[in-house]
mmCIF file of C-alpha atoms in Angstrom:
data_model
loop_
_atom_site.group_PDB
_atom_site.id
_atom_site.type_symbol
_atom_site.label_atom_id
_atom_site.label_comp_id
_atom_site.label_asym_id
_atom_site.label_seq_id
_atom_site.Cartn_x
_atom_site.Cartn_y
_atom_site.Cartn_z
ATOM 1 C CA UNK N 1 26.428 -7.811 -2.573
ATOM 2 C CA UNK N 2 22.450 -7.014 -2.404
ATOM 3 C CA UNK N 3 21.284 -5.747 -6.077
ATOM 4 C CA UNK N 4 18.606 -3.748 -4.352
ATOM 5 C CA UNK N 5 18.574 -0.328 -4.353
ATOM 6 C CA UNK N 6 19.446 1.837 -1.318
ATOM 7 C CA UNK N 7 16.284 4.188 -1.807
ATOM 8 C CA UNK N 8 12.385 3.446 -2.252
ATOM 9 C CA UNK N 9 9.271 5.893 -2.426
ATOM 10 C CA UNK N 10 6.316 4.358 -1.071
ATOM 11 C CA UNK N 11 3.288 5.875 -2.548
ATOM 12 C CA UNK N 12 0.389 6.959 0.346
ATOM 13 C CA UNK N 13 -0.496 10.427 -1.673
ATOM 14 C CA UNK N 14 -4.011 8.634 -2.752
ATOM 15 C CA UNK N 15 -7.053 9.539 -1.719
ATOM 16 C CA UNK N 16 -8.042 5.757 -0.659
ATOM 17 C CA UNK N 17 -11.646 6.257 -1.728
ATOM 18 C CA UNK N 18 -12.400 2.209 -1.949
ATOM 19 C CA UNK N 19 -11.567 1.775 1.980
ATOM 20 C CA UNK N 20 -14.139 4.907 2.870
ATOM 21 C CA UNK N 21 -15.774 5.650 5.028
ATOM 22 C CA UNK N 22 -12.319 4.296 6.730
ATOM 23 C CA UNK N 23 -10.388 6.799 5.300
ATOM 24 C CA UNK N 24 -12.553 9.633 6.966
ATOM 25 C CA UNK N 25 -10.548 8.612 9.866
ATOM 26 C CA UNK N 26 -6.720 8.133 8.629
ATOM 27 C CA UNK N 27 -5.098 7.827 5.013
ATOM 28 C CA UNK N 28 -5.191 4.888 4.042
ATOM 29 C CA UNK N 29 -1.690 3.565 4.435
ATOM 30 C CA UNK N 30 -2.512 4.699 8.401
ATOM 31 C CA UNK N 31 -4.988 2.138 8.451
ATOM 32 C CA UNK N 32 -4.047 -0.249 10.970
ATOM 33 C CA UNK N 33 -3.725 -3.979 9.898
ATOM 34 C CA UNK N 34 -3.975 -6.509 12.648
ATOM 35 C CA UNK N 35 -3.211 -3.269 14.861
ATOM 36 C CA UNK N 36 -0.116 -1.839 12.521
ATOM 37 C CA UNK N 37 -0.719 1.093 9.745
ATOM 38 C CA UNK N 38 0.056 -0.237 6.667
ATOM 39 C CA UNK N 39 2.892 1.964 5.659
ATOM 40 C CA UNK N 40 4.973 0.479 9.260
ATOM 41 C CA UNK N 41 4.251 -2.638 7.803
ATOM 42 C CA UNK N 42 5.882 -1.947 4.518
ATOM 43 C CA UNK N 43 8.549 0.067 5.832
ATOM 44 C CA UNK N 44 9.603 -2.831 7.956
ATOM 45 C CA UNK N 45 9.110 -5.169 4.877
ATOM 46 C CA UNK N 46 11.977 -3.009 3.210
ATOM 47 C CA UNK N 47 14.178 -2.409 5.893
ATOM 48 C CA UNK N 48 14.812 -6.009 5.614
ATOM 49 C CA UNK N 49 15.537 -6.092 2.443
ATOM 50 C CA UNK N 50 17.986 -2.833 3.049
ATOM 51 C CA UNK N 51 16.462 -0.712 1.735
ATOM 52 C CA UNK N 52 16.159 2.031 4.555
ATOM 53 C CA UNK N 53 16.439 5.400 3.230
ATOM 54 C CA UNK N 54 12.786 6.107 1.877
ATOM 55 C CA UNK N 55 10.414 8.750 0.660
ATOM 56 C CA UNK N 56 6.642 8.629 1.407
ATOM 57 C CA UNK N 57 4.512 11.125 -0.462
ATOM 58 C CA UNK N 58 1.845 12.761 1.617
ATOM 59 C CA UNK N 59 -1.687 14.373 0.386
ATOM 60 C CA UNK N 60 -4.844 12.864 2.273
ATOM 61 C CA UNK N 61 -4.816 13.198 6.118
ATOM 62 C CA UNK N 62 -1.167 13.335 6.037
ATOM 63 C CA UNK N 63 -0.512 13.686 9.796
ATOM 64 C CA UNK N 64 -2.074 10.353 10.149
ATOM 65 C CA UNK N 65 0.585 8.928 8.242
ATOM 66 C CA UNK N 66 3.544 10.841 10.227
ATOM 67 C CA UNK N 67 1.956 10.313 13.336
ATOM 68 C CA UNK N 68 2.327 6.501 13.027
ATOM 69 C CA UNK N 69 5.970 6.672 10.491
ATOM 70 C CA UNK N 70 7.333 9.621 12.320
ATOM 71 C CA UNK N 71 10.946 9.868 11.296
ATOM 72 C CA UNK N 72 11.481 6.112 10.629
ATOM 73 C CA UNK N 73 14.167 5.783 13.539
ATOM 74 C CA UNK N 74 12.313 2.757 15.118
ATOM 75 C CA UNK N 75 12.063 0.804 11.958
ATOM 76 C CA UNK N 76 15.571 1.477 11.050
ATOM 77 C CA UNK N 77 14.723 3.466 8.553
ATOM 78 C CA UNK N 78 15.513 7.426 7.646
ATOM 79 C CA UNK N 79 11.764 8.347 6.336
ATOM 80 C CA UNK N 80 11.311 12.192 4.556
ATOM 81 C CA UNK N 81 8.194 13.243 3.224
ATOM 82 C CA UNK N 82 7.079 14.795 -0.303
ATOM 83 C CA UNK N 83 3.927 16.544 -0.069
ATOM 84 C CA UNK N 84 1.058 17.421 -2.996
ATOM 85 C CA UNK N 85 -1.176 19.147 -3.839
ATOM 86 C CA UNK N 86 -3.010 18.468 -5.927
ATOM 87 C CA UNK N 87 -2.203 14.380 -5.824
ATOM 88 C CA UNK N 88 0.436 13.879 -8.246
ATOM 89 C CA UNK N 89 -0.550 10.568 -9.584
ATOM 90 C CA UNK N 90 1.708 7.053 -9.752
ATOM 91 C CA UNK N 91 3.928 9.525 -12.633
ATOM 92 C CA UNK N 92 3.424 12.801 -11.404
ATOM 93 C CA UNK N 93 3.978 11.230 -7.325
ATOM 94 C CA UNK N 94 7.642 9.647 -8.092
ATOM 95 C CA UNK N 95 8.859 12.872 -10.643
ATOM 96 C CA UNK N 96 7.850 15.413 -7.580
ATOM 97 C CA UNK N 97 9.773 13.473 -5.218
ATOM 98 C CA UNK N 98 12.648 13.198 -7.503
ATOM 99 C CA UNK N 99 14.773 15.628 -5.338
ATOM 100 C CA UNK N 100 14.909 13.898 -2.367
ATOM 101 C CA UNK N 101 15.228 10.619 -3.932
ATOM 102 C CA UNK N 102 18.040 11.571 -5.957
ATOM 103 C CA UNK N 103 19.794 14.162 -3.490
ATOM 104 C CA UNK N 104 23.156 12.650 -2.193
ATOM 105 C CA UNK N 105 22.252 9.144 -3.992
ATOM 106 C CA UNK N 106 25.353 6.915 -5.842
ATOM 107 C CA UNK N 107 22.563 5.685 -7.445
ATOM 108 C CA UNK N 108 19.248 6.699 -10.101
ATOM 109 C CA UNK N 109 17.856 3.238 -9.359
ATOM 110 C CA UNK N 110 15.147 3.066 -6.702
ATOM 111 C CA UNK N 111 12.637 0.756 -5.618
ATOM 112 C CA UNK N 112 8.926 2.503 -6.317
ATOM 113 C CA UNK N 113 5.789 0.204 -3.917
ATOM 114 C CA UNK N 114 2.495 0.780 -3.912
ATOM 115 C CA UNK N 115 1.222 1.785 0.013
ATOM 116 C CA UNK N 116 -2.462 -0.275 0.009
ATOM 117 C CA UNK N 117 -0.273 -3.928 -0.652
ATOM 118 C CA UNK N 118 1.048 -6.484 1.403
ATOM 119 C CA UNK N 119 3.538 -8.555 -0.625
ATOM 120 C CA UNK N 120 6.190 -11.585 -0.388
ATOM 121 C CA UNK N 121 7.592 -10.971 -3.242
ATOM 122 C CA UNK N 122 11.357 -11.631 -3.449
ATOM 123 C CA UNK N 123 12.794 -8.168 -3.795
ATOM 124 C CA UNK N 124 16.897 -9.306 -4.122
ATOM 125 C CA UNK N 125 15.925 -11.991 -7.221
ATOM 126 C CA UNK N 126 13.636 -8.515 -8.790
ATOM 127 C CA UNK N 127 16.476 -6.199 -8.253
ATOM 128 C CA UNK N 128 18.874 -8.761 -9.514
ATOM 129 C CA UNK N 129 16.405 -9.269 -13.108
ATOM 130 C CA UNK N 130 16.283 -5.735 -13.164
ATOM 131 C CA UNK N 131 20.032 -5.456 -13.613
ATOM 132 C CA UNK N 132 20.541 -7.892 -15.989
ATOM 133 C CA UNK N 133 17.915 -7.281 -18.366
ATOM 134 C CA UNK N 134 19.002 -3.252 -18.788
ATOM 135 C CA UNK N 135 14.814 -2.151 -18.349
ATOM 136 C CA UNK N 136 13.642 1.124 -17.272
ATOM 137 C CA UNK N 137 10.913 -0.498 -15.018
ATOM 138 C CA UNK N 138 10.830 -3.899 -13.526
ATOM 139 C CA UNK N 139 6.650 -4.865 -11.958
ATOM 140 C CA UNK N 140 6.619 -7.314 -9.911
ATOM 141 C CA UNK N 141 3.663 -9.604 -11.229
ATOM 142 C CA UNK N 142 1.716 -13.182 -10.497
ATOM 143 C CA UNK N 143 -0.260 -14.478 -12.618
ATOM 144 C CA UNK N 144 -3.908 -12.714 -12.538
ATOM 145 C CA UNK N 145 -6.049 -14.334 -9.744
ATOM 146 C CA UNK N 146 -9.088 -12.594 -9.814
ATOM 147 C CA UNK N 147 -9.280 -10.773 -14.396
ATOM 148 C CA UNK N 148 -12.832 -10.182 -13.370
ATOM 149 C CA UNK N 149 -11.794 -7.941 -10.067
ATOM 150 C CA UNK N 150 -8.336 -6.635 -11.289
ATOM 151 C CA UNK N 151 -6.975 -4.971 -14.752
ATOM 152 C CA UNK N 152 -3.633 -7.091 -16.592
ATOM 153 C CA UNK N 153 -0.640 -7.303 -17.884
ATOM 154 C CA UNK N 154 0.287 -8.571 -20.682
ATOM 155 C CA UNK N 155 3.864 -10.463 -21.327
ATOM 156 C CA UNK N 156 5.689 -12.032 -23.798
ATOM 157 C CA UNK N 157 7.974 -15.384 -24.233
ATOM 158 C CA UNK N 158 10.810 -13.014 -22.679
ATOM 159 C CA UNK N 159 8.405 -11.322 -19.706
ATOM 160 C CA UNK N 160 8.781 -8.253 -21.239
ATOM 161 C CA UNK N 161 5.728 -5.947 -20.868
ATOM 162 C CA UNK N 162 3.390 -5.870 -24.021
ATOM 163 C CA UNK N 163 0.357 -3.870 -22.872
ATOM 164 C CA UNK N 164 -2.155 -4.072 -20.378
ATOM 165 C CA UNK N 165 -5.539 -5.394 -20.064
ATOM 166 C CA UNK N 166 -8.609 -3.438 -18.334
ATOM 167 C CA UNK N 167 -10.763 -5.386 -15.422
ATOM 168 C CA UNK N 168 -12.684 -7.808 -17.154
ATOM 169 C CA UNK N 169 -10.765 -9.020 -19.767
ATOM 170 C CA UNK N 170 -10.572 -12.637 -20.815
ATOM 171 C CA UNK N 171 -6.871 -12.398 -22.333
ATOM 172 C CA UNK N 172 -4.684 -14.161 -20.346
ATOM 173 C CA UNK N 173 -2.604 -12.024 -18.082
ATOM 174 C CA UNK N 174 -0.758 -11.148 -14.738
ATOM 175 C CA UNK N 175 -1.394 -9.458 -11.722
ATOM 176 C CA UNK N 176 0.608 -6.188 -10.505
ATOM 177 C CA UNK N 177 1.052 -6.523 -6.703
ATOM 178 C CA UNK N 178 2.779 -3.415 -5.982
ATOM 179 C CA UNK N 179 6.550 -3.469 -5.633
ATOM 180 C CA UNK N 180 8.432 -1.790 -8.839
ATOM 181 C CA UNK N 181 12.503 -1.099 -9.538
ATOM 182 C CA UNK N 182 12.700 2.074 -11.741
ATOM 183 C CA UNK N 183 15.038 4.069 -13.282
ATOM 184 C CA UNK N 184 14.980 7.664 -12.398
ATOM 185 C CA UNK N 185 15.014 9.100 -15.757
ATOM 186 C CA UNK N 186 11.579 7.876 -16.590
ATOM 187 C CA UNK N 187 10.251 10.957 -14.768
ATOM 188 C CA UNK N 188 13.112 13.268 -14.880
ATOM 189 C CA UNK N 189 11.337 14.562 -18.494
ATOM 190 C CA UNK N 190 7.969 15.054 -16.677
ATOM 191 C CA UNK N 191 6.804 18.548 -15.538
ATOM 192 C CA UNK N 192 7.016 18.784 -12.127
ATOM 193 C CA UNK N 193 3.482 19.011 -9.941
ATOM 194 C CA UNK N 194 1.680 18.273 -13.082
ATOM 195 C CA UNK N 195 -0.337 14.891 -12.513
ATOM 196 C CA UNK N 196 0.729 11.797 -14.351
ATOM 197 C CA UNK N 197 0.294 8.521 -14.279
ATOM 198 C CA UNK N 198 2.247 5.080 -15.129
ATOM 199 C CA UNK N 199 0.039 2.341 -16.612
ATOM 200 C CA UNK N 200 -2.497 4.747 -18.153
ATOM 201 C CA UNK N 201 0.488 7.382 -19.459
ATOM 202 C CA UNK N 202 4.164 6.686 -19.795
ATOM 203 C CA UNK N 203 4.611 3.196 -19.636
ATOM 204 C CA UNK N 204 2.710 2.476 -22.911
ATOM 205 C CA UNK N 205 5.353 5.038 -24.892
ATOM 206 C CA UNK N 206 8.565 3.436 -22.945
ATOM 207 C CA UNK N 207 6.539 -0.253 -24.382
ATOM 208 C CA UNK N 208 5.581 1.582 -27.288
ATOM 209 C CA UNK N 209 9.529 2.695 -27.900
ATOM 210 C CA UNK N 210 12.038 -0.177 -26.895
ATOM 211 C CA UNK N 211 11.015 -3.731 -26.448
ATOM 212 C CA UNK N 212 11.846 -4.741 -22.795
ATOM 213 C CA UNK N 213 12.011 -1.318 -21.496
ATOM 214 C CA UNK N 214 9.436 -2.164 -19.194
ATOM 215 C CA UNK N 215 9.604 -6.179 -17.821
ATOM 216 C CA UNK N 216 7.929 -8.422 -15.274
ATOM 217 C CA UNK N 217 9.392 -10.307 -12.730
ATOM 218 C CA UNK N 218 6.936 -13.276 -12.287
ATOM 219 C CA UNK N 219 6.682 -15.095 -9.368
ATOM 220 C CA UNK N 220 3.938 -16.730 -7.130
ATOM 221 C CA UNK N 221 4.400 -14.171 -4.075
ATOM 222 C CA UNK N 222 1.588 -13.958 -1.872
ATOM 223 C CA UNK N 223 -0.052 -10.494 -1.675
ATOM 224 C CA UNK N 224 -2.847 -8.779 0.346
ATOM 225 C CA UNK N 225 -4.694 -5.931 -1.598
ATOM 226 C CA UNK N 226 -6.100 -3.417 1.012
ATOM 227 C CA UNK N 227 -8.536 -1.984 -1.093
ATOM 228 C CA UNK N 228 -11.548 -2.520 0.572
ATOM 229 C CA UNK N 229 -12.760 -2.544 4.416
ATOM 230 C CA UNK N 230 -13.343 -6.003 3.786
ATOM 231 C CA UNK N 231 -10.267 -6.530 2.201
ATOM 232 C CA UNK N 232 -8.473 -5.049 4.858
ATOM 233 C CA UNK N 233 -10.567 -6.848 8.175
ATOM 234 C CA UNK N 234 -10.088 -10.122 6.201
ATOM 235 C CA UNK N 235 -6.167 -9.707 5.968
ATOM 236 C CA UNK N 236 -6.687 -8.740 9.606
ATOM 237 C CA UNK N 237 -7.887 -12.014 10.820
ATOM 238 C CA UNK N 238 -5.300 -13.506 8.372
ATOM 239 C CA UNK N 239 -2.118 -12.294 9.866
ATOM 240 C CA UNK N 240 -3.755 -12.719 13.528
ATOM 241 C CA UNK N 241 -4.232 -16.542 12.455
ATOM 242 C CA UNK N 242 -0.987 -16.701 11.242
ATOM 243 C CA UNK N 243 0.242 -15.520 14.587
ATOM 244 C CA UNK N 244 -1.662 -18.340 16.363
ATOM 245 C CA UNK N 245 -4.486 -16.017 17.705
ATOM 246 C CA UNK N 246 -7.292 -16.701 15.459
ATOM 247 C CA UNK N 247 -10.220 -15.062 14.807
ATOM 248 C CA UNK N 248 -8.715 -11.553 17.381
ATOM 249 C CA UNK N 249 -6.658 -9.188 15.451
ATOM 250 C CA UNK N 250 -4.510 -6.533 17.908
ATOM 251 C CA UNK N 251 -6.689 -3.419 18.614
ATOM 252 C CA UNK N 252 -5.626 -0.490 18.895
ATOM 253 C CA UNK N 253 -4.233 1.898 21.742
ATOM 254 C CA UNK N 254 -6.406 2.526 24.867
ATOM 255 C CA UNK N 255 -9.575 0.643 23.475
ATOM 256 C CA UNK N 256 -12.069 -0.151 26.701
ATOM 257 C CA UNK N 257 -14.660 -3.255 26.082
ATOM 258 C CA UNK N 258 -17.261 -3.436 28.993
ATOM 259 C CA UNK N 259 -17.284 -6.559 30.181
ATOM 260 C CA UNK N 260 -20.441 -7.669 29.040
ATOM 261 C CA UNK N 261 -20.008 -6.334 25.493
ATOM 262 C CA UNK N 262 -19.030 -9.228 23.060
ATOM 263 C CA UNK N 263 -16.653 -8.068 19.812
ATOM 264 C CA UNK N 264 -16.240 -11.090 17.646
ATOM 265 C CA UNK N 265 -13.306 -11.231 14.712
ATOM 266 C CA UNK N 266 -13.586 -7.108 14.782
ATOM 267 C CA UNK N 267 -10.539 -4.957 14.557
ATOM 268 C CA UNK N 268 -10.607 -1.689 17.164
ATOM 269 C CA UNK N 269 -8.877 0.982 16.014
ATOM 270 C CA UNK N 270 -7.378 3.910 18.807
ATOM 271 C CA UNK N 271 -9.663 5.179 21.455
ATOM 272 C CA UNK N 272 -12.546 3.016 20.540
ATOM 273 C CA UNK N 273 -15.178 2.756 23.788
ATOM 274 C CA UNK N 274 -17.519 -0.249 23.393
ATOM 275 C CA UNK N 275 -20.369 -0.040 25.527
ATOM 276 C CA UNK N 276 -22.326 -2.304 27.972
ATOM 277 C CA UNK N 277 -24.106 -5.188 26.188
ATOM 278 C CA UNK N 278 -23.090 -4.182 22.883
ATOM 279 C CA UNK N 279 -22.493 -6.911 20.054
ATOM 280 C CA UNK N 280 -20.007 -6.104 16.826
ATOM 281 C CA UNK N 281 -18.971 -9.209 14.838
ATOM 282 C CA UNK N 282 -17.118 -9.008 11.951
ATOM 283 C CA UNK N 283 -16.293 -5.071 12.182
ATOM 284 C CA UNK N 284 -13.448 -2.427 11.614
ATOM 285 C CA UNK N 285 -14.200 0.516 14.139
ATOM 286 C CA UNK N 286 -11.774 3.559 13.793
ATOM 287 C CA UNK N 287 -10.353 6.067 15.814
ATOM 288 C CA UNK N 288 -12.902 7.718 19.066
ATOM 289 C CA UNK N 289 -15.663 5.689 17.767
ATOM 290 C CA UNK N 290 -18.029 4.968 21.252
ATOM 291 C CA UNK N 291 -20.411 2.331 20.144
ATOM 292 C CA UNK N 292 -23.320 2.618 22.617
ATOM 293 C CA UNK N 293 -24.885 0.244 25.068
ATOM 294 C CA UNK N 294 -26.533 -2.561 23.397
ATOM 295 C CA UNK N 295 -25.652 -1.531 19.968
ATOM 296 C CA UNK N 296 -25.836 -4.201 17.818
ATOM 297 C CA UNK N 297 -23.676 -4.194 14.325
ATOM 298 C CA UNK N 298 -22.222 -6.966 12.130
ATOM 299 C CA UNK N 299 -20.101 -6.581 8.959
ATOM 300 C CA UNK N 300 -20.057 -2.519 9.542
ATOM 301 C CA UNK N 301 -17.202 0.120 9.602
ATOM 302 C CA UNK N 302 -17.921 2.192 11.644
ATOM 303 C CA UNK N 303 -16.682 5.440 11.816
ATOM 304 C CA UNK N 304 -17.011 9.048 14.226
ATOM 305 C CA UNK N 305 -18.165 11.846 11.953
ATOM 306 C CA UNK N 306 -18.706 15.250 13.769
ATOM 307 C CA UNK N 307 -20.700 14.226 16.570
ATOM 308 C CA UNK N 308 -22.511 10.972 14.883
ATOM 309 C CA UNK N 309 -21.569 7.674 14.319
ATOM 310 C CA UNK N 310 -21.872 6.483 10.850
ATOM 311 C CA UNK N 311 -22.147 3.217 9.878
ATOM 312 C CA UNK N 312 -21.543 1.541 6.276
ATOM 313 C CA UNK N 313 -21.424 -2.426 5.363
ATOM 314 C CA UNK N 314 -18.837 -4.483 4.634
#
């Protein structure tokens, strides 16, 4: 029998402010991803783990997000929404949707995943670790590919959780990539719709209290951070590759190219008119966005605001 858990909040709250001006258009786990919002895609990366009964909590935009998740009925999943205001924070998020997480559930084990990644990471074998080792919080970590772009953390002999390191540092360390199994009561003591957070506020006490309250399961997963419009037109072209079409993502619904336009490795987001003799190459263009006739841009987003179209590079 599957060790993972039957429930999972996925956490889309945030305000997305590194994927602007993209997120002037939809949250940010809207934003397509070789032409599928990133929460579908990690919906569907649950659902086949079974894990189908999930929470997403909703601040920025939010009817971009249930536009695209609706109800979760054609992903197989049942999806209900926890809304805040103000954001709640990675703490505060999980201890306001507490309710619906818990309501009806065998269970106070859920998994917790971050809504801007793209993982592989082998949820069953976490799940299983998670179990055995009696912690409060399992992370699912790799070791740190990029200390100079991305904060650390910091493990011992055992992989239990030591500390963590900030962006820069030159101690050795691993890489969060988004997926967690928690325990419930972590954020049962918290003050509802007061904003918290995990690796900046409770995690360091549960560390600070019990050795191995908080472990790692390390692996070498792959994972795609969307945290950037460049991040997320390069993961784009990624998946498209992998799918044998190289170099042409899947645009979105009812997007018209003129003929003699030329879009090269761009993603098209919905109702995106390109005019006649216009050239984008290497571009993210969101919702409505009419590029005109002979409009030249490379390595833009490109995004409708009001009546003007603004454009910001990559």
């Amino acid at each position: 029998m599957s060790a993972v858990p039957a429930r999972a909040l996925v956490l889309t709250a945030g305000l997305g402010t590194r994927l602007q001006p993209l997120t002037l258009a939809r949250a940010k786990a809207a934003a397509p991803v070789d032409g599928e919002p990133l929460a579908r895609r990690t919906i569907r990366w649950l659902v086949g783990h079974g894990v189908r009964d999930l929470v997403l909590n909703l601040h920025h935009k939010p009817e971009s997000i249930t536009g695209s998740v609706g109800d979760g009925e054609d992903l197989g999943a049942r999806v209900r929404y926890s809304w805040e205001s103000p954001v709640l924070g990675s703490a505060g998020g999980p201890r306001h949707a507490l309710p619906l997480l818990l309501d009806r559930a065998a269970s106070r084990t859920f998994v917790l995943v971050n809504g801007d990644t793209l993982t592989t990471v082998d949820l069953p074998s976490m799940a299983e670790q998670h179990r055995r080792s009696g912690a409060l919080v399992t992370m699912a970590v790799i070791p740190n590919p990029r200390p100079d772009k991305y904060g650390g953390v910091l493990l011992d002999a055992d992989h239990a959780v030591t500390g963590f390191t900030r962006r820069g540092s030159a101690e050795p360390s691993f890489h969060f990539i988004g997926p967690q199994i928690v325990e419930a009561d972590i954020f049962a003591p918290l003050e509802d719709r007061v904003p918290a957070e995990t690796v900046v506020g409770i995690y360091p006490k549960l560390i600070a209290a019990r050795r191995g309250a908080v472990m790692g399961f390390v692996s070498d997963a792959a994972f795609q951070d969307i945290g950037t419009p460049a991040d997320l037109l390069q993961t784009s072209l990624d998946l498209a590759a992998a799918d044998g079409r190289p170099d042409r993502p899947r645009w979105g619904r009812n997007a018209r190219v003129d003929p003699s336009a030329r879009v090269t490795r761009s993603e098209l987001w919905d109702d995106v008119t390109v005019g006649a003799g216009a050239v984008l190459t290497e571009c993210v263009v969101a919702d409505g966005v009419e590029v005109p006739a002979g409009a030249v841009y490379t390595r833009c987003a490109l995004v409708r605001t009001s009546s003007t179209l603004q454009a910001t590079g990559l």
